[in-house]
Short mmCIF file of C-alpha atoms in Angstrom, two decimals:
data_model
loop_
_atom_site.label_atom_id
_atom_site.label_comp_id
_atom_site.label_asym_id
_atom_site.label_seq_id
_atom_site.Cartn_x
_atom_site.Cartn_y
_atom_site.Cartn_z
CA UNK A 378 12.43 33.37 12.03
CA UNK A 379 11.56 33.64 15.72
CA UNK A 380 8.79 33.83 17.33
CA UNK A 381 7.87 36.91 18.52
CA UNK A 382 8.41 38.06 14.70
CA UNK A 383 5.68 36.33 14.14
CA UNK A 384 3.55 37.51 16.46
CA UNK A 385 4.45 40.91 16.29
CA UNK A 386 4.09 40.35 12.22
CA UNK A 387 0.39 39.17 12.74
CA UNK A 388 -0.64 41.87 13.91
CA UNK A 389 0.67 44.47 11.34
CA UNK A 390 -1.88 46.06 9.64
CA UNK A 391 -0.40 45.69 6.82
CA UNK A 392 -0.71 42.04 7.20
CA UNK A 393 -4.52 42.68 8.48
CA UNK A 394 -4.67 44.76 5.16
CA UNK A 395 -3.24 42.05 2.70
CA UNK A 396 -5.78 38.95 4.11
CA UNK A 397 -7.94 41.77 3.09
CA UNK A 398 -7.26 41.66 -0.16
CA UNK A 399 -6.98 38.28 -1.03
CA UNK A 400 -10.54 37.33 0.42
CA UNK A 401 -12.56 40.28 -1.69
CA UNK A 402 -13.63 37.55 -3.76
CA UNK A 403 -15.19 35.08 -0.79
CA UNK A 404 -16.86 38.71 -0.27
CA UNK A 405 -17.83 39.62 -3.67
CA UNK A 406 -19.39 35.92 -3.18
CA UNK A 407 -21.17 35.87 -0.41
CA UNK A 408 -22.44 39.69 -0.95
CA UNK A 409 -24.07 38.03 -3.95
CA UNK A 410 -26.23 35.72 -2.21
CA UNK A 411 -27.82 37.87 0.84
CA UNK A 412 -28.35 40.33 -2.09
CA UNK A 413 -30.45 37.96 -3.80
CA UNK A 414 -32.08 37.03 -0.26
CA UNK A 415 -32.69 40.11 0.32
CA UNK A 416 -34.25 41.64 -2.92
CA UNK A 417 -36.39 38.54 -2.75
CA UNK A 418 -37.85 38.57 0.68
CA UNK A 419 -38.51 42.39 -0.14
CA UNK A 420 -39.58 41.92 -3.39
CA UNK A 421 -42.19 39.22 -1.97
CA UNK A 422 -42.95 42.13 0.67
CA UNK A 423 -43.49 44.63 -2.39
CA UNK A 424 -45.72 42.89 -4.56
CA UNK A 425 -47.62 41.80 -1.24
CA UNK A 426 -48.53 45.48 -0.89
CA UNK A 427 -49.09 45.97 -4.62
CA UNK A 428 -51.69 42.85 -4.32
CA UNK A 429 -53.37 43.86 -1.17
CA UNK A 430 -53.83 47.91 -3.49
CA UNK A 431 -56.59 47.25 -4.76
CA UNK A 432 -58.68 47.01 -1.77
CA UNK A 433 -61.19 49.15 -0.99
CA UNK A 434 -60.18 48.88 2.94
CA UNK A 435 -57.88 51.93 3.29
CA UNK A 436 -57.28 50.97 6.96
CA UNK A 437 -56.51 47.38 5.91
CA UNK A 438 -53.63 48.26 3.36
CA UNK A 439 -52.18 50.56 5.54
CA UNK A 440 -51.88 48.23 8.51
CA UNK A 441 -50.59 44.93 6.26
CA UNK A 442 -48.05 47.29 4.20
CA UNK A 443 -47.01 48.49 7.52
CA UNK A 444 -46.51 44.24 9.26
CA UNK A 445 -44.80 43.71 5.77
CA UNK A 446 -41.85 46.29 5.85
CA UNK A 447 -41.18 45.61 9.68
CA UNK A 448 -40.55 42.13 8.27
CA UNK A 449 -38.06 43.27 5.44
CA UNK A 450 -36.87 45.75 7.96
CA UNK A 451 -36.47 42.26 10.55
CA UNK A 452 -35.05 40.62 7.12
CA UNK A 453 -32.64 43.07 6.80
CA UNK A 454 -31.26 43.28 10.08
CA UNK A 455 -30.77 39.18 10.72
CA UNK A 456 -27.99 39.55 6.49
CA UNK A 457 -26.60 42.41 8.18
CA UNK A 458 -25.59 40.75 11.67
CA UNK A 459 -25.40 37.07 9.09
CA UNK A 460 -22.33 38.60 7.30
CA UNK A 461 -20.27 38.27 10.50
CA UNK A 462 -20.96 34.50 10.56
CA UNK A 463 -20.01 34.62 6.52
CA UNK A 464 -17.11 37.12 6.68
CA UNK A 465 -15.53 35.22 9.38
CA UNK A 466 -16.14 31.70 7.75
CA UNK A 467 -13.72 33.03 5.13
CA UNK A 468 -11.42 34.12 7.69
CA UNK A 469 -11.24 30.91 8.17
CA UNK A 470 -11.46 29.55 5.68
CA UNK A 471 -14.79 28.00 6.41
CA UNK A 472 -16.97 27.05 3.40
CA UNK A 473 -19.43 29.63 2.70
CA UNK A 474 -23.00 28.70 4.63
CA UNK A 475 -25.75 31.80 3.97
CA UNK A 476 -28.44 29.41 5.02
CA UNK A 477 -26.66 28.71 7.96
CA UNK A 478 -25.29 31.71 8.74
CA UNK A 479 -29.30 33.44 8.29
CA UNK A 480 -30.32 30.18 11.19
CA UNK A 481 -27.96 31.20 13.26
CA UNK A 482 -28.58 34.41 13.88
CA UNK A 483 -32.15 33.34 14.31
CA UNK A 484 -31.45 31.94 16.78
CA UNK A 485 -29.91 34.20 18.90
CA UNK A 486 -32.01 36.93 17.47
CA UNK A 487 -33.47 38.03 21.01
CA UNK A 488 -29.64 38.37 22.42
CA UNK A 489 -28.62 40.61 18.96
CA UNK A 490 -31.91 42.58 19.40
CA UNK A 491 -31.18 43.42 22.91
CA UNK A 492 -27.63 44.38 23.09
CA UNK A 493 -29.09 46.98 19.65
CA UNK A 494 -31.83 48.13 21.92
CA UNK A 495 -29.51 48.58 24.50
CA UNK A 496 -26.78 50.92 22.36
CA UNK A 497 -30.07 52.37 20.68
CA UNK A 498 -31.22 53.44 24.04
CA UNK A 499 -27.67 54.20 24.98
CA UNK A 500 -27.15 56.68 22.42
CA UNK A 501 -31.68 57.68 22.52
CA UNK A 502 -30.25 59.42 26.43
CA UNK A 503 -26.81 60.80 25.42
CA UNK A 504 -28.60 63.01 23.10
CA UNK A 505 -31.68 63.84 25.31
CA UNK A 506 -30.35 67.00 26.44
CA UNK A 507 -29.61 68.44 23.31
CA UNK A 508 -33.19 69.03 22.21
CA UNK A 509 -33.65 71.12 25.20
CA UNK A 510 -30.23 73.43 24.23
CA UNK A 511 -30.35 76.10 21.24
CA UNK A 512 -27.71 77.63 19.44
CA UNK A 513 -23.58 77.33 19.86
CA UNK A 514 -24.38 74.97 23.46
CA UNK A 515 -26.78 72.46 21.14
CA UNK A 516 -24.08 72.11 18.58
CA UNK A 517 -20.85 71.78 21.05
CA UNK A 518 -23.08 69.00 23.55
CA UNK A 519 -23.91 67.30 19.84
CA UNK A 520 -20.05 67.57 19.09
CA UNK A 521 -19.00 65.68 22.48
CA UNK A 522 -21.56 63.74 22.13
CA UNK A 523 -19.67 62.90 18.71
CA UNK A 524 -16.47 62.53 20.04
CA UNK A 525 -17.75 60.02 22.99
CA UNK A 526 -19.59 57.88 20.38
CA UNK A 527 -15.66 58.11 18.06
CA UNK A 528 -13.69 56.82 21.41
CA UNK A 529 -16.06 54.26 22.89
CA UNK A 530 -16.68 52.97 19.10
CA UNK A 531 -14.10 50.70 18.46
CA UNK A 532 -14.05 49.13 22.33
CA UNK A 533 -17.08 47.45 21.31
CA UNK A 534 -17.25 46.79 17.83
CA UNK A 535 -16.95 43.07 18.78
CA UNK A 536 -20.00 42.67 20.27
CA UNK A 537 -21.07 41.06 17.68
CA UNK A 538 -18.34 38.34 16.76
CA UNK A 539 -19.12 37.68 20.98
CA UNK A 540 -22.34 37.14 20.69
CA UNK A 541 -22.18 35.19 17.19
CA UNK A 542 -19.29 32.83 17.48
CA UNK A 543 -18.46 32.78 21.29
CA UNK A 544 -21.95 32.33 23.32
CA UNK A 545 -21.46 35.33 25.16
CA UNK A 546 -24.56 37.52 26.64
CA UNK A 547 -25.65 40.81 26.00
CA UNK A 548 -23.15 42.57 29.15
CA UNK A 549 -20.41 39.86 28.48
CA UNK A 550 -19.95 40.19 25.10
CA UNK A 551 -19.37 44.24 25.44
CA UNK A 552 -17.35 43.53 27.97
CA UNK A 553 -14.94 40.80 26.15
CA UNK A 554 -15.38 43.22 23.20
CA UNK A 555 -13.40 46.18 25.42
CA UNK A 556 -10.80 43.71 26.73
CA UNK A 557 -10.41 42.75 23.29
CA UNK A 558 -9.11 45.42 21.74
CA UNK A 559 -8.05 47.00 25.19
CA UNK A 560 -4.14 48.96 24.91
CA UNK A 561 -4.78 48.76 21.31
CA UNK A 562 -7.08 50.96 20.45
CA UNK A 563 -5.62 53.96 18.65
CA UNK A 564 -4.48 51.04 16.45
CA UNK A 565 -7.25 49.49 14.92
CA UNK A 566 -9.84 53.21 15.83
CA UNK A 567 -7.88 54.44 12.86
CA UNK A 568 -7.63 50.97 10.64
CA UNK A 569 -12.69 50.84 11.68
CA UNK A 570 -12.42 54.86 11.23
CA UNK A 571 -10.44 55.10 7.77
CA UNK A 572 -11.54 51.96 6.11
CA UNK A 573 -15.73 51.80 6.57
CA UNK A 574 -14.91 55.51 5.09
CA UNK A 575 -12.71 54.73 2.39
CA UNK A 576 -15.19 52.14 1.84
CA UNK A 577 -18.16 53.69 1.76
CA UNK A 578 -16.89 57.45 -0.20
CA UNK A 579 -16.43 54.54 -2.87
CA UNK A 580 -19.30 52.19 -2.69
CA UNK A 581 -21.84 55.80 -3.38
CA UNK A 582 -19.03 56.71 -5.69
CA UNK A 583 -19.73 53.39 -7.88
CA UNK A 584 -23.66 53.89 -7.21
CA UNK A 585 -23.43 57.50 -8.74
CA UNK A 586 -21.21 57.07 -11.66
CA UNK A 587 -24.19 53.61 -12.23
CA UNK A 588 -27.04 55.80 -11.74
CA UNK A 589 -26.02 59.12 -13.99
CA UNK A 590 -25.72 56.04 -16.51
CA UNK A 591 -29.05 54.79 -16.42
CA UNK A 592 -30.52 58.25 -16.02
CA UNK A 593 -28.89 59.50 -19.01
CA UNK A 594 -30.56 56.38 -20.93
CA UNK A 595 -33.94 56.59 -19.64
CA UNK A 596 -34.17 60.29 -18.20
CA UNK A 597 -37.60 61.00 -18.95
CA UNK A 598 -38.58 57.51 -16.81
CA UNK A 599 -36.18 58.93 -14.04
CA UNK A 600 -37.57 62.12 -13.93
CA UNK A 601 -41.51 61.26 -14.28
CA UNK A 602 -40.15 58.38 -10.98
CA UNK A 603 -38.11 61.55 -9.28
CA UNK A 604 -41.72 63.39 -9.39
CA UNK A 605 -43.64 60.93 -8.25
CA UNK A 606 -41.54 60.59 -5.27
CA UNK A 607 -41.67 63.80 -4.18
CA UNK A 608 -45.30 64.39 -4.45
CA UNK A 609 -45.53 60.56 -2.47
CA UNK A 610 -46.07 61.16 1.39
CA UNK A 611 -42.44 61.06 3.34
CA UNK A 612 -44.22 58.73 6.27
CA UNK A 613 -45.64 56.24 3.40
CA UNK A 614 -43.97 52.86 4.33
CA UNK A 615 -40.96 52.33 1.65
CA UNK A 616 -42.90 49.10 0.28
CA UNK A 617 -45.41 50.80 -0.21
CA UNK A 618 -43.41 53.23 -2.31
CA UNK A 619 -41.33 51.00 -3.98
CA UNK A 620 -44.90 48.85 -5.37
CA UNK A 621 -46.11 52.89 -6.54
CA UNK A 622 -42.71 53.29 -8.43
CA UNK A 623 -42.41 50.30 -10.07
CA UNK A 624 -46.06 50.60 -11.48
CA UNK A 625 -45.15 53.51 -12.82
CA UNK A 626 -42.17 52.73 -14.10
CA UNK A 627 -43.60 49.40 -15.58
CA UNK A 628 -45.87 52.54 -18.15
CA UNK A 629 -42.35 53.64 -19.84
CA UNK A 630 -42.14 49.45 -21.59
CA UNK A 631 -39.99 46.73 -20.93
CA UNK A 632 -36.36 48.93 -21.62
CA UNK A 633 -36.82 51.61 -19.38
CA UNK A 634 -38.33 48.21 -16.57
CA UNK A 635 -35.14 45.91 -17.50
CA UNK A 636 -32.41 49.25 -16.66
CA UNK A 637 -33.68 50.75 -13.81
CA UNK A 638 -34.66 47.50 -12.32
CA UNK A 639 -30.70 45.95 -13.30
CA UNK A 640 -29.44 49.96 -11.25
CA UNK A 641 -31.69 49.30 -8.30
CA UNK A 642 -30.11 46.02 -7.74
CA UNK A 643 -26.38 47.22 -9.05
CA UNK A 644 -26.87 49.61 -6.74
CA UNK A 645 -28.48 46.44 -3.61
CA UNK A 646 -25.18 44.04 -4.59
CA UNK A 647 -22.25 47.16 -3.80
CA UNK A 648 -23.84 48.23 -0.79
CA UNK A 649 -24.25 44.48 0.65
CA UNK A 650 -20.14 44.22 -0.89
CA UNK A 651 -19.23 47.56 0.72
CA UNK A 652 -20.76 46.59 4.09
CA UNK A 653 -19.44 42.78 3.95
CA UNK A 654 -16.04 44.10 3.29
CA UNK A 655 -15.51 46.09 5.84
CA UNK A 656 -17.39 43.10 8.41
CA UNK A 657 -14.32 41.27 7.04
CA UNK A 658 -11.86 43.76 8.32
CA UNK A 659 -13.26 43.47 11.63
CA UNK A 660 -13.45 39.80 10.87
CA UNK A 661 -9.34 39.70 10.79
CA UNK A 662 -8.68 41.93 13.16
CA UNK A 663 -10.46 40.04 15.28
CA UNK A 664 -8.84 36.77 14.38
CA UNK A 665 -5.47 37.98 15.13
CA UNK A 666 -6.46 39.62 18.04
CA UNK A 667 -8.38 36.89 19.16
CA UNK A 668 -5.03 34.55 18.46
CA UNK A 669 -2.30 37.26 19.90
CA UNK A 670 -4.87 36.97 23.25
CA UNK A 671 -4.78 33.04 23.14
CA UNK A 672 -1.34 32.96 23.22
CA UNK A 673 0.12 36.05 25.33
CA UNK A 674 -2.12 35.03 28.02
CA UNK A 675 -1.30 31.50 27.90
CA UNK A 676 0.29 30.53 31.46
CA UNK A 677 3.45 29.27 31.37
CA UNK A 678 3.67 24.73 32.13
CA UNK A 679 4.65 24.24 35.41
CA UNK A 680 7.81 22.75 36.44
CA UNK A 681 8.15 19.05 37.28
CA UNK A 682 8.35 18.68 40.90
CA UNK A 683 10.66 16.69 41.64
CA UNK A 684 9.73 13.14 42.88
CA UNK A 685 11.33 12.61 46.64
CA UNK A 686 13.25 9.59 45.09
CA UNK A 687 15.59 12.80 42.72
CA UNK A 688 15.95 14.46 46.24
CA UNK A 689 19.20 11.86 46.08
CA UNK A 690 22.36 13.79 47.87
CA UNK A 691 25.69 12.11 48.25
CA UNK A 692 25.86 13.06 51.95
CA UNK A 693 23.23 10.76 52.63
CA UNK A 694 25.35 7.38 52.10
CA UNK A 695 27.52 8.32 55.32
CA UNK A 696 25.10 9.16 57.26
CA UNK A 697 24.70 5.39 59.02
CA UNK A 698 28.64 4.63 57.91
CA UNK A 699 30.31 2.75 60.99
CA UNK A 700 33.64 4.55 61.79
CA UNK A 701 36.68 2.08 59.96
CA UNK A 702 40.08 1.76 61.05
CA UNK A 703 42.39 1.17 59.13
CA UNK A 704 46.32 0.13 60.20
CA UNK A 705 48.87 2.16 57.35
CA UNK A 706 51.82 0.86 59.55
CA UNK A 707 51.04 -2.92 58.45
CA UNK A 708 52.43 -3.87 54.77
CA UNK A 709 50.62 -6.59 54.36
CA UNK A 710 47.08 -6.99 55.04
CA UNK A 711 46.51 -10.60 54.54
CA UNK A 712 46.82 -13.99 55.73
CA UNK A 713 48.89 -15.99 53.94
CA UNK A 714 48.31 -18.60 56.91
CA UNK A 715 44.69 -18.17 55.75
CA UNK A 716 43.47 -19.78 52.60
CA UNK A 717 44.97 -17.01 50.16
CA UNK A 718 47.38 -19.38 49.36
CA UNK A 719 44.95 -21.51 47.42
CA UNK A 720 44.34 -21.99 44.40
CA UNK A 721 40.46 -21.62 43.45
CA UNK A 722 40.29 -25.71 43.60
CA UNK A 723 41.46 -25.54 46.44
CA UNK A 724 39.27 -22.75 48.32
CA UNK A 725 36.34 -23.94 46.67
CA UNK A 726 36.80 -27.07 48.49
CA UNK A 727 37.55 -25.97 52.12
CA UNK A 728 34.71 -23.69 51.65
CA UNK A 729 32.28 -26.84 50.55
CA UNK A 730 34.04 -29.54 53.23
CA UNK A 731 30.66 -29.98 54.91
CA UNK A 732 28.67 -31.33 51.42
CA UNK A 733 31.32 -33.34 51.56
CA UNK A 734 30.85 -37.35 51.71
CA UNK A 735 33.69 -38.84 53.19
CA UNK A 736 32.64 -42.06 52.48
CA UNK A 737 32.95 -41.23 48.57
CA UNK A 738 36.03 -39.90 49.18
CA UNK A 739 36.63 -36.28 49.28
CA UNK A 740 33.79 -36.14 45.82
CA UNK A 741 30.99 -33.18 46.41
CA UNK A 742 27.72 -35.40 47.60
CA UNK A 743 24.68 -34.15 46.28
CA UNK A 744 21.38 -33.77 48.47
CA UNK A 745 18.01 -35.49 47.19
CA UNK A 746 15.78 -32.75 48.26
CA UNK A 747 12.45 -35.33 48.77
CA UNK A 748 9.18 -33.74 48.70
CA UNK A 749 5.83 -35.27 50.69
CA UNK A 750 3.38 -37.19 48.69
CA UNK A 751 0.14 -35.35 48.88
CA UNK A 752 -1.51 -38.24 48.77
CA UNK A 753 0.49 -39.70 51.64
CA UNK A 754 -1.64 -36.86 53.57
CA UNK A 755 -5.08 -37.84 52.56
CA UNK A 756 -4.40 -41.38 53.95
CA UNK A 757 -3.28 -40.16 56.85
#
């Protein structure tokens, strides 16, 4: 298969969706672990709030409840960003490590929180003029602000990956995310928005069906809890509300408490699963875009410069050649009066005349090389 075709197929939406379907079991298992941690930490906050509920000092109770609420919110924040590392490990075929992803998120919490505050500040100051408008002007302004968010969000949607996986700073993460998407905005904007809408309605539909079944089984309990929730103040911390609702729910018996608790845990798991499946699409897209950028931005190898000895020219052979004159009129250029008429042995005899010993009847004289003795030098 040609190289360009492989690259085109790896960038296709169909390839991303097929990879996503293959990794759904991975996302399901990771979501189960994350939802278990979520339930554990939030149950701790609810239990601590419930334990301080019996005290006579309401100020101390509410202060501790607010601290525990912030603790639960921080846990949810860390677990949400840890999904980036978990889903990317699944795309890269690595082992699930929920605890390792949480630890990595905690180590980078300052940069993550700073980027989150920067986004929140940008959204706040963008919406601030709407507070001073009224009527149709306000609606038009909010509509234009929504278009601005929809335009810029695909460019910055990969900034958590840049922070978690590439050790980028706050501004560098947004800049790197922009350069990763760039001209492919339309394709990935449609993929992200459509997948987010489909997953949202799918998860909410499943939770609605499960909630309807649970309410039908425990109608009296659900009606009582709904009235209690309406009676409680909206500004009350959610862990205090949860403690009061669990207390009321326990009075209806084990069966009702178990079925409603199972429904809440199932809803929690489905929320994590839907979120992780959306993050999984982003993780596959991130790997696809990142691999594509690495390939197309790779500089071609420089051609090997020829060495001096490789710069060989045939004409250089004739630069220092002297003029040679050949007389083509003579038919014979070999002198028979020289040694041309002699055979091999006689020719050798002519060249070895200096080495012949006449006293030895014309046989070659063998030279004996005498070397000085080092001991003679020492005696001198």
